[in-house]
Amino acid sequence: DAMVIQNPRYQVTQFGKPVTLSCSQTLNHNVMYWYQQKSSQAPKLLFHYYDKDFNNEADTPDNFQSRRPNTSFCFLDIRSPGLGDAAMYLCATSRDRGSEQYFGPGTRLTVT
Amino acid sequence: SQQGEEDPQALSIQEGENATMNCSYKTSINNLQWYRQNSGRGLVHLILIRSNEREKHSGRLRVTLDTSKKSSSLLITASRAADTASYFCATKETGANNLFFGTGTRLTVIP
């Protein structure tokens, strides 16, 4: 089945220790997104790729970076995680910007 | 903020009853989408309604869109315990590249 896969599902990291979250898709979609979602809140868009074109949201902290080495994979790098970065991180894909999005199951990040 | 507002924030009903959730937004849109999120999981796309459409159905779901009032509603008929989840509206605003998600409605269906 075509899908969006996120690994790991749960990640624990130490304060200040870099961490990378991964996302892969078998849908061959052009657009890949990273969202941050804190408890009982709406998903907050961090950035997205349209093909290789990277688009950063204005309020995304510099601490967050992303890489998309090919169509199928996208990575979220948090350079120096703080306690406030503990959240669920959701990857999503869509065929085009503004069309329906397909979400992965998310990675729950804990910062100790 | 471009975020939409959803109403109510939380809704608790008995199994078999209908559930109605509302979404309001601020600017002109190309489309509006509804998503469901089970606790601790990713979002699942439910239905997309375009700005030139007024009503759309999918199984037990009925979505309406009133662009003059900048609002939409999601009706779930004959609810089931498995419908317990958070429901988010998301708008594709004219000229924007991405979706803006609303604050969500937490629905609890009591068996």
Coordinates of C-alpha atoms in Angstrom, one line a residue:
Chain A
D1 CA 0.0 0.0 0.0
A2 CA 1.2 3.5 -0.8
M3 CA 1.9 5.3 2.4
V4 CA 3.9 7.8 4.4
I5 CA 6.3 6.2 6.9
Q6 CA 8.0 7.9 9.8
N7 CA 10.9 6.6 11.8
P8 CA 11.2 6.3 14.7
R9 CA 7.8 6.5 16.2
Y10 CA 9.2 7.5 19.5
Q11 CA 12.5 9.4 20.0
V12 CA 14.2 10.4 23.2
T13 CA 17.0 12.9 23.1
Q14 CA 19.0 14.9 25.6
F15 CA 18.9 18.7 25.8
G16 CA 21.2 20.1 23.2
K17 CA 21.9 16.8 21.5
P18 CA 21.2 16.8 17.7
V19 CA 18.5 14.6 16.5
T20 CA 17.2 13.6 13.1
L21 CA 13.7 12.4 12.3
S22 CA 13.0 10.7 9.0
C23 CA 10.1 10.4 6.6
S24 CA 9.6 8.4 3.5
Q25 CA 6.8 8.1 1.0
T26 CA 5.7 5.7 -1.7
L27 CA 3.1 8.0 -3.2
N28 CA 5.6 9.8 -5.5
H29 CA 4.1 13.1 -4.4
N30 CA 5.8 16.4 -5.3
V31 CA 5.3 18.1 -1.9
M32 CA 6.5 17.0 1.5
Y33 CA 5.8 18.8 4.7
W34 CA 7.0 18.8 8.3
Y35 CA 4.6 19.9 11.1
Q36 CA 5.1 20.3 14.8
Q37 CA 2.1 19.5 17.0
K38 CA 1.9 20.1 20.7
S39 CA -0.7 18.6 22.9
S40 CA -4.3 19.7 22.1
Q41 CA -3.1 22.1 19.4
A42 CA -3.3 22.4 15.7
P43 CA -0.4 21.1 13.6
K44 CA 2.1 24.0 13.0
L45 CA 3.8 24.0 9.6
L46 CA 7.6 24.2 9.9
F47 CA 8.6 24.0 6.2
H48 CA 7.8 22.2 3.0
Y49 CA 9.5 21.0 -0.1
Y50 CA 8.0 21.4 -3.5
D51 CA 10.1 18.9 -5.4
K52 CA 13.6 20.2 -4.5
D53 CA 12.5 23.7 -3.7
F54 CA 12.7 24.4 0.0
N55 CA 10.2 26.7 1.7
N56 CA 10.7 27.7 5.3
E57 CA 7.9 29.3 7.3
A58 CA 8.8 32.7 8.7
D59 CA 8.5 31.7 12.3
T60 CA 10.3 28.4 12.2
P61 CA 13.3 28.6 14.5
D62 CA 16.8 28.3 13.0
N63 CA 17.3 25.3 15.2
F64 CA 15.2 23.3 12.7
Q65 CA 16.6 22.2 9.4
S66 CA 15.4 19.9 6.7
R67 CA 16.9 17.8 3.8
R68 CA 15.2 16.1 0.9
P69 CA 17.8 14.0 -0.9
N70 CA 15.3 12.5 -3.3
T71 CA 11.6 12.4 -4.0
S72 CA 10.9 9.6 -1.5
F73 CA 12.8 10.8 1.6
C74 CA 12.7 13.9 3.8
F75 CA 14.6 14.5 7.1
L76 CA 14.0 16.9 9.9
D77 CA 17.2 17.9 11.8
I78 CA 16.9 19.6 15.2
R79 CA 20.4 20.9 15.9
S80 CA 20.1 21.7 19.6
P81 CA 16.8 20.5 21.0
G82 CA 15.4 22.4 23.9
L83 CA 12.7 21.3 26.3
G84 CA 10.2 23.4 24.3
D85 CA 10.8 21.2 21.3
A86 CA 9.2 18.2 22.8
A87 CA 6.2 17.5 20.6
M88 CA 4.8 15.2 17.9
Y89 CA 6.4 15.8 14.6
L90 CA 4.2 14.9 11.6
C91 CA 5.4 14.4 8.0
A92 CA 2.8 14.8 5.2
T93 CA 2.8 14.7 1.4
S94 CA 0.6 16.0 -1.3
R95 CA 0.5 15.8 -5.0
D96 CA 0.3 19.6 -5.3
R97 CA 0.3 22.5 -2.9
G98 CA -3.2 22.9 -1.4
S99 CA -4.4 19.5 -2.4
E100 CA -5.3 16.8 0.2
Q101 CA -2.4 15.8 2.4
Y102 CA -1.4 12.3 3.5
F103 CA 0.1 12.1 6.9
G104 CA 2.5 9.7 8.5
P105 CA 1.9 8.3 12.0
G106 CA 4.2 10.9 13.5
T107 CA 7.3 10.8 15.7
R108 CA 6.9 11.7 19.3
L109 CA 10.0 13.5 20.5
T110 CA 10.9 13.7 24.2
V111 CA 13.7 16.0 25.4
T112 CA 15.3 15.1 28.7
Chain B
S1 CA -3.1 34.6 12.7
Q2 CA -4.4 32.7 9.6
Q3 CA -5.5 29.8 11.7
G4 CA -9.2 28.9 11.5
E5 CA -11.4 28.7 14.5
E6 CA -13.4 25.6 15.3
D7 CA -16.5 25.3 17.4
P8 CA -17.1 23.7 19.8
Q9 CA -13.7 22.9 21.2
A10 CA -15.0 19.7 22.6
L11 CA -18.2 17.7 22.0
S12 CA -19.5 14.6 23.8
I13 CA -22.5 12.7 22.4
Q14 CA -24.1 9.3 22.7
E15 CA -23.6 6.6 20.1
G16 CA -26.1 6.9 17.3
E17 CA -26.5 10.7 17.7
N18 CA -25.4 13.1 15.1
A19 CA -22.3 15.3 15.6
T20 CA -21.9 18.8 14.1
M21 CA -18.7 20.7 14.1
N22 CA -18.2 24.2 12.7
C23 CA -15.2 26.0 11.2
S24 CA -14.8 29.7 10.6
Y25 CA -12.0 31.3 8.6
K26 CA -10.9 34.9 7.7
T27 CA -9.9 35.2 4.1
S28 CA -10.9 33.9 0.6
I29 CA -10.1 30.3 -0.1
N30 CA -9.7 27.8 -2.9
N31 CA -10.8 24.9 -0.9
L32 CA -11.5 23.7 2.6
Q33 CA -10.6 20.3 4.0
W34 CA -11.6 18.2 7.0
Y35 CA -9.2 15.8 8.8
R36 CA -9.5 13.4 11.6
Q37 CA -6.8 12.6 14.2
N38 CA -7.0 9.7 16.5
S39 CA -5.1 10.2 19.8
G40 CA -1.3 10.0 19.2
R41 CA -1.6 9.4 15.5
G42 CA -1.3 11.3 12.2
L43 CA -4.1 13.1 10.5
V44 CA -6.4 11.4 8.0
H45 CA -8.0 13.3 5.2
L46 CA -11.8 13.0 5.2
I47 CA -13.2 15.3 2.6
L48 CA -12.3 18.3 0.4
I49 CA -14.8 21.0 -0.7
R50 CA -14.0 23.6 -3.3
S51 CA -15.0 27.2 -2.9
N52 CA -17.6 26.9 -5.7
E53 CA -19.3 23.9 -3.9
R54 CA -21.9 24.3 -1.2
E55 CA -22.3 20.8 0.0
K56 CA -20.5 17.5 -0.2
H57 CA -21.2 14.0 1.1
S58 CA -19.0 11.0 1.8
G59 CA -20.6 8.1 3.6
R60 CA -21.8 9.3 7.0
L61 CA -20.1 12.7 6.5
R62 CA -21.8 15.8 5.2
V63 CA -19.8 19.0 4.7
T64 CA -21.3 22.4 3.9
L65 CA -19.5 25.6 2.9
D66 CA -20.8 29.1 3.1
T67 CA -18.2 31.4 1.5
S68 CA -20.3 34.5 2.3
K69 CA -20.1 33.7 6.0
K70 CA -16.6 32.2 5.7
S71 CA -17.7 29.1 7.5
S72 CA -18.0 25.4 7.1
S73 CA -19.7 22.6 9.0
L74 CA -19.0 18.9 9.3
L75 CA -21.9 16.6 10.2
I76 CA -21.3 13.0 11.2
T77 CA -24.5 11.1 11.2
A78 CA -25.3 8.0 13.3
S79 CA -22.1 8.3 15.3
R80 CA -20.1 5.4 16.5
A81 CA -17.6 5.0 19.3
A82 CA -14.9 4.6 16.6
D83 CA -15.6 8.2 15.5
T84 CA -14.0 9.4 18.8
A85 CA -11.1 11.6 17.6
S86 CA -10.1 15.2 17.0
Y87 CA -11.4 16.8 13.9
F88 CA -9.6 19.7 12.1
C89 CA -10.6 21.9 9.3
A90 CA -7.9 23.2 7.0
T91 CA -8.1 26.0 4.4
K92 CA -6.3 26.5 1.2
E93 CA -6.3 30.3 1.1
T94 CA -6.2 32.1 -2.2
G95 CA -2.6 32.9 -3.1
A96 CA -1.1 30.8 -0.3
N97 CA 0.9 27.7 -0.9
N98 CA -0.2 25.6 2.0
L99 CA -3.0 24.7 4.3
F100 CA -3.9 26.5 7.5
F101 CA -5.3 24.2 10.2
G102 CA -8.0 25.2 12.6
T103 CA -7.8 24.7 16.3
G104 CA -9.8 21.4 16.2
T105 CA -12.8 19.9 17.9
R106 CA -12.4 17.0 20.2
L107 CA -15.3 14.6 19.7
T108 CA -16.1 11.8 22.2
V109 CA -18.8 9.3 21.3
I110 CA -20.0 7.4 24.3
P111 CA -21.0 3.8 23.6

